[in-house]
Amino acid sequence: MSAILITGGAGFIGANFVRRWRATHPQDEVLVLDALTYAGHRESIEDVADVELIVGDIGDFKLVSSLLLDRNIDRIVHFAAESHVDRSIHGPDIFIATNVMGTLNLLKSAKKAWLDSGTGRPHRFHHISTDEVYGSLAPDAPAFREDTPYAPNSPYSASKAGSDHIVRAYHSTYGLDVTTSNCSNNYGPYQLPEKLIPLFLTNALHGKGLPIYGDGQHRRDWLHVSDHCRAIESIIDHASAGETYNIGGGAELANLDLIDRLCTVMDRAFAADPSLAEAFPAAAAAKGDPTASLKTHIEDRLGHDRRYAVDDSKLVKDLGFERAYTIDDGLEQTVRWYLDNAAWWRAVSAQQKMD
């Protein structure tokens, strides 16, 4: 039996991964370390059996070191991070503190537990990163590969680039068994309503405007969180130490295209289920109007990268990975989840307002 520590496991991707790992590794001891800031919510994992939540900071060396040693942790999956670009523009300090120094603290703790003790116990430190570390692509440029030079353009992506380099250094210098994955834009259940898809879903259900940055032609590759978690699991279980893999969704779309698809799915859901109009009477679709009528353009944000696209052929070739979701299937599933789980997103939205 193994013991796994999942940092940030009460956040969006982390919570989905906790659910995945618990289902596919039923014999493992699963511990979640989460500071439960605005991005982490115990409600996202409280119904998952046999998962222990430790409320704490990844920057607490004493806490992390004692957990690794006392609980015989042999795997760390590191999700914990500040991840919202807009927040990083207005307050970059916390991004450096959490994403760079927090990651360094985890690595120091892992080295102490797994290498300095001399036990030689097999271990793995998997680090979750982003395609944003590569910067912005020209319209006709090839998609990001694992050997694409780093060129981060926001405080957020710069902090993630820094953490990626530190993880790599701990493998090259000390021999720590690490792997890293750089993912494209995620979407799916348990995502906070500050991110594009859940923001637009919840705004639409309240009859509020759908704010589109600039001309709406910024392009992103969209990855369903379930596929992301499956890919991470495959890397942890099968990849060689020191490897880095890009994880993409195979769905590069302009924001306007994505939003129009989302609006269409919402309209279709209301047309098929009359009870939704009673549950969400402020929604445009409840009044017979198209959800797309709520679209509005706002001033573009600072340093807004124009295009991301991910080449994940290495993941497919090395580990045989296959995505389960198309973008259309993924949006259908996501819209349905938010319609069925209004209690969750209303609760976390209220908590964010209080924070």
PDB file of C-alpha atoms in Angstrom, residues 85 129-139 141-145 148-154 156-158 160-161 164 182-185 218-221 246 301 303-310:
ATOM      1  CA  VAL A  85      -4.048  35.660 -14.083  1.00  0.00           C
ATOM      2  CA  SER A 129       2.092  23.347 -14.327  1.00  0.00           C
ATOM      3  CA  THR A 130       0.546  25.252 -17.219  1.00  0.00           C
ATOM      4  CA  ASP A 131       1.022  25.907 -20.916  1.00  0.00           C
ATOM      5  CA  GLU A 132       1.139  29.625 -20.086  1.00  0.00           C
ATOM      6  CA  VAL A 133       4.834  29.314 -19.197  1.00  0.00           C
ATOM      7  CA  TYR A 134       5.544  29.155 -22.939  1.00  0.00           C
ATOM      8  CA  GLY A 135       4.086  32.602 -23.627  1.00  0.00           C
ATOM      9  CA  SER A 136       1.891  33.543 -26.571  1.00  0.00           C
ATOM     10  CA  LEU A 137       1.792  31.886 -29.999  1.00  0.00           C
ATOM     11  CA  ALA A 138       1.573  33.667 -33.340  1.00  0.00           C
ATOM     12  CA  PRO A 139      -1.528  32.723 -35.377  1.00  0.00           C
ATOM     13  CA  ALA A 141       2.951  29.072 -35.156  1.00  0.00           C
ATOM     14  CA  PRO A 142       3.158  25.373 -34.285  1.00  0.00           C
ATOM     15  CA  ALA A 143       1.668  24.286 -30.962  1.00  0.00           C
ATOM     16  CA  PHE A 144       3.718  24.253 -27.760  1.00  0.00           C
ATOM     17  CA  ARG A 145       5.998  21.263 -27.360  1.00  0.00           C
ATOM     18  CA  THR A 148       9.404  25.103 -26.506  1.00  0.00           C
ATOM     19  CA  PRO A 149      11.425  27.857 -24.774  1.00  0.00           C
ATOM     20  CA  TYR A 150       9.772  29.450 -21.766  1.00  0.00           C
ATOM     21  CA  ALA A 151       8.531  33.029 -22.274  1.00  0.00           C
ATOM     22  CA  PRO A 152       5.959  33.827 -19.546  1.00  0.00           C
ATOM     23  CA  ASN A 153       4.062  37.095 -19.909  1.00  0.00           C
ATOM     24  CA  SER A 154       2.099  37.459 -16.649  1.00  0.00           C
ATOM     25  CA  TYR A 156       1.171  34.095 -12.721  1.00  0.00           C
ATOM     26  CA  SER A 157       2.897  32.336 -15.611  1.00  0.00           C
ATOM     27  CA  ALA A 158       6.288  33.669 -14.502  1.00  0.00           C
ATOM     28  CA  LYS A 160       4.807  28.826 -12.544  1.00  0.00           C
ATOM     29  CA  ALA A 161       7.844  28.918 -14.833  1.00  0.00           C
ATOM     30  CA  ASP A 164       9.002  24.321 -13.030  1.00  0.00           C
ATOM     31  CA  ASN A 182       2.027  21.430 -18.428  1.00  0.00           C
ATOM     32  CA  CYS A 183      -1.679  21.548 -19.193  1.00  0.00           C
ATOM     33  CA  SER A 184      -3.928  23.691 -21.342  1.00  0.00           C
ATOM     34  CA  ASN A 185      -7.073  25.463 -20.077  1.00  0.00           C
ATOM     35  CA  HIS A 218      -7.950  35.039 -28.043  1.00  0.00           C
ATOM     36  CA  ARG A 219      -7.465  31.334 -28.690  1.00  0.00           C
ATOM     37  CA  ARG A 220      -7.136  28.594 -26.074  1.00  0.00           C
ATOM     38  CA  ASP A 221      -6.938  24.808 -26.065  1.00  0.00           C
ATOM     39  CA  ASN A 246       2.255  18.518 -22.179  1.00  0.00           C
ATOM     40  CA  ARG A 301      -6.765  42.855 -19.721  1.00  0.00           C
ATOM     41  CA  GLY A 303      -0.602  41.290 -20.964  1.00  0.00           C
ATOM     42  CA  HIS A 304      -3.352  39.101 -22.389  1.00  0.00           C
ATOM     43  CA  ASP A 305      -1.682  36.316 -24.396  1.00  0.00           C
ATOM     44  CA  ARG A 306      -3.267  35.962 -27.812  1.00  0.00           C
ATOM     45  CA  ARG A 307      -3.018  32.237 -28.437  1.00  0.00           C
ATOM     46  CA  TYR A 308      -2.134  28.978 -26.706  1.00  0.00           C
ATOM     47  CA  ALA A 309      -2.063  25.578 -28.384  1.00  0.00           C
ATOM     48  CA  VAL A 310      -0.641  22.339 -27.017  1.00  0.00           C
TER      49      VAL A 310
END
